[in-house]
Coordinates of C-alpha atoms in Angstrom, one line a residue:
M129 CA 0.1 0.3 0.1
L130 CA 2.9 3.0 1.2
Q131 CA 4.8 1.6 -2.3
D132 CA 2.1 2.5 -4.2
K133 CA 1.4 6.0 -3.0
F134 CA 4.7 6.5 -3.3
D135 CA 5.3 5.4 -7.2
R136 CA 2.1 7.3 -7.6
I137 CA 3.7 10.4 -6.1
V138 CA 6.6 9.7 -8.5
F139 CA 4.3 10.3 -11.8
S140 CA 3.4 13.0 -10.3
I141 CA 5.5 15.1 -9.8
G142 CA 7.7 13.3 -13.9
A143 CA 4.9 14.6 -16.1
I144 CA 5.0 18.0 -14.0
F145 CA 8.4 17.9 -15.6
L146 CA 7.2 17.3 -18.5
V147 CA 4.4 19.7 -19.2
G148 CA 7.2 22.3 -18.3
G149 CA 9.2 21.4 -20.3
L150 CA 6.7 21.3 -23.6
V151 CA 5.7 24.8 -22.0
L152 CA 9.0 26.6 -21.8
G153 CA 10.6 24.9 -25.0
N154 CA 7.4 25.8 -27.2
F155 CA 8.2 29.3 -24.9
F156 CA 11.6 29.4 -26.3
E157 CA 11.3 28.8 -30.3
L158 CA 8.1 31.4 -29.8
N159 CA 10.8 34.1 -28.8
S160 CA 13.5 33.2 -31.2
Q161 CA 10.9 33.2 -34.0
S162 CA 9.8 37.1 -32.7
L163 CA 13.9 38.2 -32.4
S164 CA 14.5 37.4 -35.8
G165 CA 11.4 39.9 -36.3
N166 CA 9.2 37.6 -39.1
N167 CA 10.4 34.0 -41.0
V168 CA 11.4 36.0 -44.3
S169 CA 14.6 35.3 -45.3
I170 CA 15.8 38.1 -47.0
A171 CA 19.0 37.7 -47.5
Q172 CA 22.4 35.2 -47.0
V173 CA 25.4 35.4 -45.3
S174 CA 27.9 34.5 -48.5
K175 CA 31.5 35.1 -47.7
I176 CA 32.5 35.7 -44.2
K177 CA 36.6 38.2 -44.1
K178 CA 37.0 37.1 -40.6
S179 CA 34.9 37.0 -37.1
S180 CA 31.4 39.7 -37.7
K181 CA 28.3 40.8 -35.4
R182 CA 25.4 40.5 -36.0
K183 CA 22.2 41.7 -33.6
I184 CA 18.6 40.0 -34.5
E185 CA 15.9 42.4 -33.7
G186 CA 14.7 42.9 -30.3
S187 CA 17.5 41.6 -29.0
L188 CA 20.1 42.4 -26.9
S189 CA 23.4 40.7 -27.6
W190 CA 25.8 40.5 -30.6
N191 CA 26.6 37.3 -32.0
E192 CA 29.0 35.8 -34.1
V193 CA 27.7 35.7 -38.4
K194 CA 28.1 32.5 -40.0
L195 CA 28.4 31.4 -43.6
N196 CA 25.5 30.8 -45.6
E197 CA 23.7 32.6 -42.4
D198 CA 20.4 33.8 -43.5
L199 CA 19.9 37.3 -42.4
Y200 CA 16.3 39.0 -41.6
Q201 CA 14.0 42.1 -41.4
N202 CA 16.5 45.5 -39.4
D203 CA 18.7 42.2 -38.6
L204 CA 22.3 44.9 -37.4
I205 CA 25.7 44.1 -39.1
L206 CA 29.3 45.4 -36.8
T207 CA 32.7 44.6 -38.4
D208 CA 36.2 45.9 -36.2
S209 CA 38.9 46.4 -37.8
G210 CA 40.0 43.5 -40.4
E211 CA 37.0 42.3 -40.0
G212 CA 34.0 41.9 -43.0
I213 CA 31.5 39.4 -45.1
N214 CA 29.5 39.3 -48.1
V215 CA 26.0 39.3 -48.1
Q216 CA 23.4 37.9 -50.9
Y217 CA 20.8 39.4 -51.8
K218 CA 18.7 37.2 -53.9
N219 CA 21.1 36.5 -57.2
N220 CA 22.0 39.4 -58.7
I221 CA 22.9 42.5 -56.2
E222 CA 26.0 41.3 -53.5
V223 CA 27.7 43.3 -51.0
F224 CA 30.6 43.5 -49.6
I225 CA 30.6 44.5 -45.2
D226 CA 33.8 46.4 -44.6
E227 CA 35.7 46.9 -41.8
N228 CA 34.4 49.3 -39.3
S229 CA 30.9 49.3 -40.6
L230 CA 27.3 48.9 -38.5
V231 CA 24.2 48.4 -40.9
K232 CA 20.7 47.7 -41.1
I233 CA 19.0 45.7 -43.0
S234 CA 15.7 45.9 -44.8
L235 CA 13.4 45.0 -47.8
L236 CA 10.6 47.7 -48.2
N237 CA 8.5 47.3 -51.2
N238 CA 10.4 45.1 -52.5
V239 CA 13.7 46.8 -53.0
F240 CA 16.5 45.4 -51.0
D241 CA 17.3 48.0 -48.3
L242 CA 20.5 49.3 -46.3
E243 CA 20.9 51.4 -43.9
V244 CA 24.6 52.5 -43.4
L245 CA 25.5 54.5 -39.7
K246 CA 29.0 54.2 -40.2
G247 CA 31.1 52.7 -42.3
T248 CA 31.9 51.5 -46.1
L249 CA 30.1 49.8 -48.7
D250 CA 31.1 47.6 -52.4
V251 CA 27.8 46.9 -54.1
N252 CA 27.8 44.9 -57.1
I253 CA 24.9 44.4 -59.2
K254 CA 24.8 41.4 -61.6
G255 CA 22.4 41.5 -63.3
Q256 CA 20.5 43.8 -65.8
N257 CA 18.6 47.1 -64.1
D258 CA 19.0 45.6 -60.6
K259 CA 17.8 48.3 -57.7
I260 CA 19.3 48.6 -54.2
Q261 CA 18.3 51.7 -52.2
I262 CA 20.9 53.0 -49.8
R263 CA 20.2 55.7 -46.4
S264 CA 22.4 57.3 -44.3
G265 CA 20.5 59.6 -41.8
N266 CA 18.3 61.9 -43.7
N267 CA 20.0 60.9 -46.9
I268 CA 18.5 57.9 -48.9
K269 CA 19.8 56.8 -52.5
L270 CA 18.1 54.5 -55.4
L271 CA 20.7 52.8 -57.4
E272 CA 19.7 50.9 -60.7
G273 CA 22.2 49.3 -62.0
K274 CA 23.1 47.3 -65.6
N275 CA 26.6 44.5 -64.7
A276 CA 27.4 47.6 -62.0
Q277 CA 30.1 47.8 -59.1
F278 CA 30.0 50.7 -56.7
S279 CA 31.8 51.8 -53.2
V280 CA 29.4 53.9 -50.4
N281 CA 30.6 55.4 -47.6
S282 CA 28.7 57.9 -44.6
D283 CA 30.4 59.2 -41.1
G284 CA 26.1 58.9 -40.3
S285 CA 24.8 62.3 -41.7
L286 CA 26.4 62.6 -45.5
L287 CA 26.5 60.2 -48.3
N288 CA 29.2 59.3 -50.9
T289 CA 29.1 57.1 -53.9
A290 CA 32.1 55.9 -56.1
I291 CA 31.4 54.1 -59.7
K292 CA 33.8 51.8 -60.3
S293 CA 32.6 49.9 -63.2
G294 CA 29.3 49.4 -65.2
Q295 CA 26.2 51.5 -65.7
V296 CA 24.5 52.8 -62.4
R297 CA 22.0 55.7 -62.8
Q298 CA 21.9 57.6 -59.4
Q299 CA 18.2 59.0 -57.8
D300 CA 18.4 61.2 -54.7
L301 CA 15.3 60.2 -52.7
G302 CA 16.5 63.7 -50.8
V303 CA 16.2 64.2 -47.3
K304 CA 14.2 62.4 -44.6
K305 CA 11.7 64.2 -43.6
Q306 CA 8.1 64.1 -41.9
P307 CA 5.6 65.7 -44.5
L308 CA 3.7 69.3 -43.2
P309 CA 0.1 69.2 -42.5
L310 CA -1.8 70.4 -45.8
K311 CA 1.3 71.6 -48.2
K312 CA 3.7 68.3 -51.1
I313 CA 6.5 69.3 -50.5
A314 CA 8.3 70.0 -53.6
K315 CA 11.2 67.5 -55.0
K316 CA 14.4 69.7 -55.5
A317 CA 16.0 68.1 -59.0
P318 CA 20.0 68.4 -59.9
M319 CA 21.2 71.3 -61.4
F320 CA 24.0 69.6 -63.1
S321 CA 24.6 66.0 -64.9
L322 CA 27.6 64.5 -66.3
E323 CA 28.0 62.7 -69.4
K324 CA 29.7 60.0 -67.7
Q325 CA 31.8 58.6 -64.4
T326 CA 35.0 57.3 -65.7
F327 CA 37.6 59.7 -67.7
D328 CA 41.2 57.9 -69.5
P329 CA 43.7 60.7 -69.4
N330 CA 45.6 59.0 -71.6
V331 CA 42.5 59.6 -74.2
E332 CA 40.9 62.8 -73.4
K333 CA 42.8 65.8 -71.6
T334 CA 38.6 67.0 -70.6
F335 CA 35.1 66.7 -69.4
K336 CA 31.9 68.2 -69.7
V337 CA 29.6 68.6 -67.1
S338 CA 26.1 69.7 -68.9
N339 CA 23.9 72.6 -67.1
I340 CA 20.3 71.3 -66.5
A341 CA 18.7 73.9 -64.8
G342 CA 19.2 76.1 -68.4
K343 CA 20.5 78.9 -66.2
K344 CA 24.2 80.3 -65.1
S345 CA 25.5 78.9 -62.0
S346 CA 28.7 77.3 -59.8
I347 CA 29.4 74.2 -58.5
Q348 CA 32.0 73.2 -56.4
M349 CA 34.7 70.4 -56.9
S350 CA 37.1 68.1 -54.2
T351 CA 38.3 65.2 -53.8
T352 CA 36.3 65.0 -50.4
S353 CA 32.9 64.2 -49.2
S354 CA 33.8 66.6 -47.0
F355 CA 34.3 69.3 -49.9
W356 CA 37.6 70.5 -48.2
N357 CA 39.0 73.6 -50.1
P358 CA 37.5 72.8 -53.0
Q359 CA 37.2 74.6 -56.7
T360 CA 34.9 76.8 -58.5
I361 CA 33.7 75.7 -61.8
E362 CA 31.4 78.3 -63.2
L363 CA 28.7 76.9 -65.0
G364 CA 27.5 78.3 -68.4
E365 CA 24.1 78.2 -70.0
N366 CA 25.3 74.9 -71.6
G367 CA 27.2 73.6 -69.1
A368 CA 31.4 74.1 -68.9
V369 CA 34.0 71.8 -70.5
V370 CA 36.9 70.7 -67.4
N371 CA 40.6 70.1 -67.8
L372 CA 40.9 66.1 -66.9
P373 CA 42.4 66.4 -63.3
T374 CA 45.4 64.3 -62.4
P375 CA 43.5 60.6 -61.2
G376 CA 41.6 59.7 -58.1
Q377 CA 37.8 59.7 -57.6
Y378 CA 35.9 63.5 -57.1
F379 CA 33.5 65.1 -56.0
L380 CA 30.9 67.5 -58.5
K381 CA 28.0 69.3 -55.5
D382 CA 25.6 72.6 -56.9
E383 CA 23.9 74.5 -55.2
L384 CA 20.8 72.6 -53.6
G385 CA 23.6 70.3 -52.6
H386 CA 23.3 67.6 -54.9
I387 CA 27.1 65.1 -54.7
E388 CA 27.6 63.3 -57.8
T389 CA 31.0 61.6 -58.4
F390 CA 33.9 60.4 -60.8
K391 CA 36.5 58.6 -61.4
V392 CA 39.8 59.7 -63.1
S393 CA 41.8 56.2 -64.1
A394 CA 45.7 55.9 -64.2
Y395 CA 47.9 57.1 -66.4
V396 CA 49.6 54.5 -68.4
A397 CA 53.6 54.9 -68.3
P398 CA 55.5 56.0 -70.9
V399 CA 57.7 54.7 -73.4
F400 CA 60.7 55.2 -75.2
E401 CA 59.6 55.1 -79.5
S402 CA 63.3 53.7 -79.9
N403 CA 65.3 51.1 -78.4
E404 CA 68.0 54.0 -78.1
R405 CA 69.9 53.7 -75.2
I406 CA 73.5 55.2 -76.6
F407 CA 73.1 59.1 -77.8
N408 CA 76.3 60.7 -79.3
I409 CA 75.7 63.9 -79.3
I410 CA 78.2 67.3 -79.9
Q411 CA 78.8 69.0 -76.8
G412 CA 76.5 71.5 -76.4
E413 CA 73.5 70.7 -78.8
P414 CA 70.5 69.7 -76.9
L415 CA 69.6 65.2 -75.9
S416 CA 65.8 64.3 -77.9
I417 CA 64.0 61.0 -76.6
Q418 CA 60.5 60.3 -78.5
L419 CA 58.3 58.8 -76.8
K420 CA 54.7 57.2 -78.1
G421 CA 52.2 59.0 -77.8
G422 CA 51.3 61.2 -74.8
E423 CA 51.3 64.9 -78.0
D424 CA 49.6 66.7 -74.6
I425 CA 50.6 65.2 -71.5
E426 CA 53.2 66.9 -69.6
Y427 CA 55.0 65.1 -68.2
G428 CA 58.1 65.9 -65.7
V429 CA 61.6 64.2 -65.7
R430 CA 64.6 63.0 -63.4
L431 CA 68.1 62.8 -64.1
S432 CA 70.5 61.5 -62.1
G433 CA 74.7 59.7 -62.3
A434 CA 76.0 62.6 -64.8
M435 CA 74.1 64.7 -63.9
E436 CA 71.9 65.8 -61.5
K437 CA 68.5 67.4 -63.4
S438 CA 64.6 68.1 -63.3
F439 CA 62.9 70.0 -65.2
E440 CA 58.9 69.2 -67.1
Q441 CA 58.2 69.6 -70.5
K442 CA 54.6 69.0 -72.8
G443 CA 54.6 66.2 -75.4
K444 CA 56.0 63.3 -76.3
I445 CA 59.9 64.3 -77.1
I446 CA 61.7 65.1 -73.7
S447 CA 65.2 67.4 -74.7
F448 CA 67.8 68.3 -72.6
I449 CA 71.0 69.5 -73.2
P450 CA 72.9 67.0 -70.9
L451 CA 76.7 68.4 -69.4
K452 CA 78.8 65.8 -69.1
A453 CA 78.5 62.6 -70.6
G454 CA 78.6 59.5 -69.1
D455 CA 76.2 56.9 -67.4
Y456 CA 72.9 58.7 -65.9
S457 CA 69.2 57.5 -64.9
I458 CA 66.3 59.3 -66.6
E459 CA 63.2 58.7 -64.6
I460 CA 59.4 60.0 -66.8
F461 CA 56.3 60.4 -65.5
P462 CA 52.7 62.3 -66.1
V463 CA 52.5 65.0 -63.4
G464 CA 51.7 64.7 -60.9
S465 CA 50.6 61.1 -61.1
E466 CA 54.5 58.8 -60.3
N467 CA 52.7 55.8 -60.5
A468 CA 53.1 56.2 -63.8
K469 CA 56.8 55.8 -64.0
L470 CA 59.0 55.1 -67.3
V471 CA 62.8 54.4 -65.5
E472 CA 65.3 53.2 -67.8
S473 CA 69.6 54.5 -68.4
I474 CA 70.7 55.3 -70.9
K475 CA 74.5 56.8 -71.6
V476 CA 75.8 60.3 -73.8
N477 CA 79.3 60.3 -75.1
F478 CA 80.6 64.0 -76.2
T479 CA 81.6 63.8 -80.3
S480 CA 83.5 67.2 -80.0
P481 CA 83.1 69.0 -83.0
I482 CA 86.8 69.7 -83.2
G483 CA 89.9 68.5 -81.8
L484 CA 92.8 70.0 -79.7
E485 CA 97.0 69.3 -79.3
S486 CA 97.6 72.4 -76.9
V487 CA 97.4 75.8 -76.6
R488 CA 100.6 77.7 -76.0
V489 CA 100.6 82.0 -74.8
A490 CA 103.1 84.1 -75.5
H491 CA 103.4 87.1 -73.4
R492 CA 105.3 90.1 -74.7
L493 CA 105.4 94.2 -73.9
N494 CA 103.9 97.1 -75.2
K495 CA 106.2 100.0 -76.6
I496 CA 105.8 102.1 -73.3
G497 CA 106.1 98.8 -71.5
E498 CA 103.4 99.4 -69.0
Y499 CA 102.2 95.9 -69.2
K500 CA 101.3 92.4 -71.1
F501 CA 99.6 91.9 -74.3
A502 CA 99.2 88.1 -75.7
D503 CA 99.8 86.2 -78.4
V504 CA 97.5 83.0 -77.9
T505 CA 97.1 79.9 -80.8
I506 CA 95.2 76.9 -81.1
L507 CA 97.4 74.2 -82.4
G508 CA 96.0 70.2 -83.9
M509 CA 92.9 70.9 -85.7
D510 CA 90.8 68.9 -87.2
K511 CA 90.9 70.0 -90.2
E512 CA 87.4 68.4 -90.9
A513 CA 85.8 70.1 -88.1
S514 CA 82.4 72.1 -88.3
F515 CA 82.9 74.8 -85.8
K516 CA 87.0 74.8 -87.7
K517 CA 86.0 79.0 -89.0
Q518 CA 84.2 79.0 -86.3
I519 CA 86.4 79.2 -83.0
A520 CA 86.1 83.1 -80.9
I521 CA 87.5 84.5 -78.0
E522 CA 85.1 84.5 -74.4
D523 CA 86.1 87.0 -71.8
G524 CA 85.5 86.7 -67.8
E525 CA 82.0 88.6 -68.3
G526 CA 81.1 85.6 -71.1
K527 CA 81.5 87.5 -74.4
I528 CA 82.4 86.4 -77.3
I529 CA 85.6 88.6 -79.2
R530 CA 88.0 88.1 -81.0
P531 CA 86.0 85.5 -83.4
T532 CA 88.4 84.2 -86.0
T533 CA 88.6 81.7 -89.2
V534 CA 91.1 78.4 -88.6
S535 CA 94.6 78.8 -91.3
K536 CA 95.8 75.3 -91.9
T537 CA 95.4 74.1 -88.3
K538 CA 95.8 76.8 -86.1
A539 CA 93.8 79.7 -85.0
V540 CA 96.0 82.6 -83.0
F541 CA 94.8 85.2 -81.6
K542 CA 96.9 88.8 -80.8
N543 CA 96.9 91.5 -77.7
L544 CA 94.6 89.8 -75.8
K545 CA 95.4 92.1 -72.1
L546 CA 95.6 90.1 -68.5
G547 CA 92.7 88.1 -67.6
Q548 CA 90.8 85.1 -67.7
Y549 CA 89.4 83.2 -71.6
K550 CA 87.6 80.4 -72.9
V551 CA 88.1 79.5 -76.5
V552 CA 85.1 77.9 -77.9
A553 CA 83.9 76.8 -80.8
T554 CA 80.7 78.6 -81.5
N555 CA 77.4 78.2 -84.3
A556 CA 73.1 79.0 -84.3
K557 CA 73.3 76.3 -81.7
A558 CA 75.9 76.3 -79.2
T559 CA 79.0 77.6 -77.4
I560 CA 81.2 75.0 -76.8
P561 CA 83.8 75.2 -74.6
L562 CA 87.7 73.9 -75.5
K563 CA 90.4 76.0 -73.9
K564 CA 90.8 78.1 -70.3
I565 CA 93.1 80.0 -71.2
E566 CA 94.8 82.6 -68.5
I567 CA 97.4 86.0 -69.2
Q568 CA 98.8 87.0 -65.3
Q569 CA 101.9 88.6 -64.4
K570 CA 104.4 86.6 -63.0
V571 CA 104.2 87.4 -58.8
S572 CA 105.7 85.2 -56.1
A573 CA 106.2 85.6 -51.8
E574 CA 108.4 84.6 -49.6
V575 CA 107.1 84.8 -45.9
V576 CA 109.6 84.0 -43.3
L577 CA 108.3 82.5 -40.6
Y578 CA 109.2 83.3 -36.3
K579 CA 113.2 83.7 -37.0
K580 CA 113.9 83.1 -33.4
N581 CA 115.8 86.2 -32.6
Q582 CA 112.7 88.6 -34.4
F583 CA 110.3 88.2 -31.6
I584 CA 111.9 89.5 -28.7
E585 CA 112.2 92.7 -29.9
N586 CA 108.4 92.7 -31.3
P587 CA 107.0 89.5 -31.1
K588 CA 103.7 90.2 -33.1
A589 CA 105.3 91.3 -36.7
I590 CA 105.8 88.8 -38.7
K591 CA 107.8 89.9 -42.2
A592 CA 107.0 89.4 -45.0
N593 CA 108.7 89.3 -48.6
L594 CA 106.4 90.5 -51.6
I595 CA 107.9 90.3 -55.0
W596 CA 106.4 91.0 -58.8
S597 CA 107.5 91.0 -61.8
D598 CA 109.2 94.2 -63.3
E599 CA 107.1 95.4 -65.7
K600 CA 109.5 99.4 -65.5
V601 CA 106.1 101.0 -64.4
S602 CA 107.1 104.1 -62.7
N603 CA 105.5 103.4 -59.2
Y604 CA 103.5 100.4 -58.1
R605 CA 100.7 100.6 -55.5
V606 CA 100.9 97.2 -53.1
L607 CA 97.1 97.2 -51.3
V608 CA 97.5 93.6 -48.8
S609 CA 93.4 92.5 -46.8
Q610 CA 92.2 89.9 -45.1
T611 CA 89.9 89.7 -47.1
K612 CA 89.4 89.0 -50.8
D613 CA 86.8 92.6 -51.5
F614 CA 89.6 94.7 -49.6
K615 CA 87.1 96.0 -47.5
V616 CA 89.7 96.0 -44.5
L617 CA 93.4 97.2 -46.0
E618 CA 96.5 95.5 -43.5
I619 CA 98.5 97.7 -45.8
D620 CA 98.1 100.1 -48.8
T621 CA 101.2 102.0 -50.0
I622 CA 102.8 103.0 -53.5
T623 CA 107.0 101.7 -54.5
D624 CA 108.9 102.2 -57.0
K625 CA 110.3 98.8 -56.3
N626 CA 109.4 95.4 -57.8
T627 CA 109.9 93.6 -54.6
L628 CA 108.3 94.7 -50.9
A629 CA 109.0 93.4 -47.4
V630 CA 105.8 94.1 -45.3
N631 CA 105.1 93.6 -41.1
L632 CA 101.8 91.8 -40.3
K633 CA 100.1 92.0 -37.1
R634 CA 99.1 88.2 -36.8
P635 CA 99.2 84.9 -38.2
G636 CA 96.2 83.9 -41.0
S637 CA 95.2 84.2 -45.0
Y638 CA 96.4 87.0 -46.6
F639 CA 95.1 88.2 -50.1
W640 CA 97.5 91.2 -52.1
K641 CA 97.6 92.4 -55.6
V642 CA 100.1 94.7 -56.5
G643 CA 99.7 97.2 -60.3
P644 CA 101.1 100.5 -61.9
V645 CA 99.8 103.3 -60.1
D646 CA 97.2 104.4 -63.3
R647 CA 96.6 101.1 -64.7
P648 CA 94.3 99.7 -62.2
E649 CA 92.2 97.5 -63.9
I650 CA 95.6 95.7 -63.8
L651 CA 95.0 95.9 -59.9
S652 CA 92.0 94.2 -59.8
S653 CA 93.2 91.3 -61.7
N654 CA 95.8 90.3 -60.0
I655 CA 95.0 88.8 -56.4
Q656 CA 97.6 86.7 -55.0
T657 CA 96.9 84.2 -51.4
L658 CA 99.9 84.8 -48.5
N659 CA 99.3 81.8 -46.0
V660 CA 101.1 83.1 -42.7
I661 CA 101.0 80.1 -39.9
F662 CA 101.5 80.1 -35.9
P663 CA 104.1 77.0 -35.3
Q664 CA 103.3 73.9 -33.6
M665 CA 102.0 74.1 -29.8
I666 CA 103.6 73.3 -26.8
K667 CA 102.6 69.6 -26.4
I668 CA 103.6 68.8 -22.1
A669 CA 104.5 64.6 -23.0
N670 CA 104.5 64.0 -19.0
A671 CA 104.7 64.6 -15.4
E672 CA 107.6 63.7 -13.0
K673 CA 107.2 63.3 -9.5
I674 CA 107.6 66.6 -7.4
I675 CA 109.6 67.3 -3.9
L676 CA 109.7 70.3 -2.2
K677 CA 112.3 72.0 -0.5
N678 CA 112.8 73.6 2.4
V679 CA 113.9 77.4 2.1
K680 CA 113.7 80.3 3.5
K681 CA 113.0 83.2 1.7
K682 CA 112.7 86.7 4.1
G683 CA 112.1 85.2 6.8
I684 CA 109.3 83.1 5.9
V685 CA 109.5 79.2 5.1
C686 CA 109.1 78.2 1.5
Y687 CA 108.3 74.7 0.3
E688 CA 110.1 75.4 -3.7
F689 CA 108.9 73.8 -6.4
E690 CA 110.3 74.1 -10.5
L691 CA 108.8 73.4 -13.1
P692 CA 110.1 72.1 -16.3
T693 CA 111.8 75.0 -18.8
F694 CA 110.8 76.3 -22.5
E695 CA 111.4 79.0 -25.3
K696 CA 108.5 80.7 -25.6
I697 CA 107.0 81.1 -22.8
N698 CA 105.3 83.0 -21.1
R699 CA 102.9 81.7 -18.3
Y700 CA 102.5 78.7 -16.0
E701 CA 99.0 77.8 -14.5
L702 CA 99.8 75.2 -12.4
E703 CA 96.4 73.1 -10.3
V704 CA 97.5 70.9 -6.7
Y705 CA 95.2 69.0 -5.9
K706 CA 94.7 65.9 -2.5
D707 CA 93.0 63.5 -5.0
S708 CA 94.7 61.6 -8.0
E709 CA 91.1 62.3 -9.5
L710 CA 91.8 65.1 -9.1
N711 CA 87.6 66.4 -7.5
D712 CA 89.0 68.7 -4.7
L713 CA 91.5 71.0 -5.4
V714 CA 94.3 72.4 -3.1
F715 CA 95.2 75.2 -4.8
E716 CA 95.9 77.3 -8.6
R717 CA 98.8 79.5 -9.0
K718 CA 100.0 82.0 -12.8
M719 CA 103.3 82.7 -12.3
N720 CA 105.6 83.9 -15.0
K721 CA 108.8 81.5 -14.6
N722 CA 108.7 77.6 -14.2
T723 CA 109.5 77.8 -10.1
G724 CA 107.0 78.8 -7.0
C725 CA 106.4 78.6 -3.5
W726 CA 104.6 75.7 -1.2
Y727 CA 103.4 77.9 1.9
S728 CA 101.6 74.9 4.5
S729 CA 102.1 73.6 7.4
K730 CA 100.7 70.1 6.0
S731 CA 102.0 67.1 4.9
G732 CA 101.7 63.7 3.0
R733 CA 100.3 63.5 -1.1
F734 CA 99.7 65.6 -3.7
Y735 CA 98.5 65.8 -7.1
Y736 CA 99.3 68.3 -9.4
R737 CA 98.6 69.0 -13.2
Y738 CA 99.8 72.1 -15.6
R739 CA 99.9 74.1 -18.7
V740 CA 102.4 77.2 -20.4
I741 CA 100.9 80.3 -21.9
D742 CA 102.9 81.2 -24.7
E743 CA 104.6 84.5 -26.2
W744 CA 101.2 84.4 -28.9
S745 CA 98.5 83.5 -25.5
R746 CA 98.0 79.7 -26.5
K747 CA 97.3 77.9 -24.5
S748 CA 98.9 74.6 -24.7
E749 CA 96.7 71.4 -22.8
F750 CA 97.5 70.3 -19.6
S751 CA 99.9 67.9 -18.1
P752 CA 98.8 64.3 -17.7
T753 CA 98.6 64.6 -13.9
G754 CA 102.4 63.7 -11.7
E755 CA 102.7 63.3 -8.2
I756 CA 103.9 66.5 -5.3
I757 CA 105.5 64.9 -1.7
F758 CA 105.1 68.0 0.8
P759 CA 107.1 67.9 3.0
I760 CA 110.3 66.1 3.6
S761 CA 110.5 64.5 7.6
P762 CA 112.1 61.5 8.5
L763 CA 108.5 60.5 9.7
T764 CA 107.0 61.3 7.0
E765 CA 106.5 57.8 5.6
F766 CA 105.4 57.1 2.0

């Protein structure tokens, strides 16, 4: 009896749990269905770049997206850095939700609708005239495409689209607003349109903007959707033709806020027309390289190697004058698009229009002997040279003087004055330097440096003997300065001899020039240099141990020390320390001789160093560290 009661109790409890389990199971199933919004699948996850998150409408939690998982009305998709998923709508539209994006998926009026709360989408319409609606904030766009690809990005308020390929028709549904009572809101039509969304700079140089409104207005063009630093385009009644900008994506906006995008594709890298890479040219003539196509493209050119140069040229012929023969690296690229760059190695050889063996300069005096003329003879010229009747002299100011014809294989230039010249070959295209020559007086200088007895009398006097060729003139003017412009003169004197002994105040570099008093042009063209240097500074090699001597001077106990002697030394500087690391200074002394006294009552071992100052106030480096033992006593132990 008792057993029957127990069995009935167990059966009752089991029935209660069974009914409760069925109720809970039905509850969770119904709740899962309600969280999905409805049981109709809108789209499907076709590909996963990296794990992303999904939140069902009405749910409080985010779950990981799974491959081939169905997506329902008002599902939210969240991608973080490096993440991304592909969503397939039917068989015709595939959307890639890129990293750092938040997108809401819906189906409105049988049109696939995506609300971009933030981030970027890449849309691929595979079918014919399929539609997709994209919104962000209060902006809504309906896009209809045919085998088209385009991208969409938004920061939560602005909505920007960029057509990549195919045909896309955009319909801006405007700002989403609640209708005003008893008043219909009129939709404002765009004021402009583009003939297409992609342009090729290798084929097209301009693009046309049509004026839909039919009245004059202006639009803005920028590389950013925020229209930072925009360019203004004025639209006439027939629109405007605008020069094609450099490759990239661009945004256009009219006065009503209508925005369209277009893309300028990349340039194609230029190519040499011929296979020639070695160029043999006459020095001074231009080198020309022809490219395939590119008649109206402006190219940037960079040269390196034998010559460094950068410049810009328009058209398919690149031309420049090489300054040196040798190997060059040449880079050619459309201005603003260095990605489409041609890099080639070329070699330049100079073929001289005229060969020269030597230049002979014969000096001679004029009749009154005031200054020199010179006869210059150029020998060994090529008989077949195209320049052989166009040899000339170029003076120091770059002026062509004395053009002359060639007699057999030489050219002679007579009566040239003192100065620097170039022998040049000239024609209508170029002036080619062949040889440099200089016609000058013969001058010399002898400098006497620091003779032993000289500085006892006057240590600051430096004697220099200036000598020049005797031109048989009455007086010479001699100028000496430490600056090449002679604004500050050390010496300005007149002498009737061709030599002058001068006393200079200090060592260093000097400039001097000499010429007839009545011929200032010769004085200005003959600058010579004179270097006066210091003798080598003393270097103290060691510091010997000093044992102080106890002596009396004028009744006072003096512990005398003695340092080595040096020539041409005016002073000694001594430092004494308690420690060998020279941290604890006991005393320092400046002396005019090498001996001195130390007055102290302390005994023990000390350390010292010293340096010397010479007659020109130059200080030597300090000596190595030495020891001083003070004082000498039978009780002192070391």
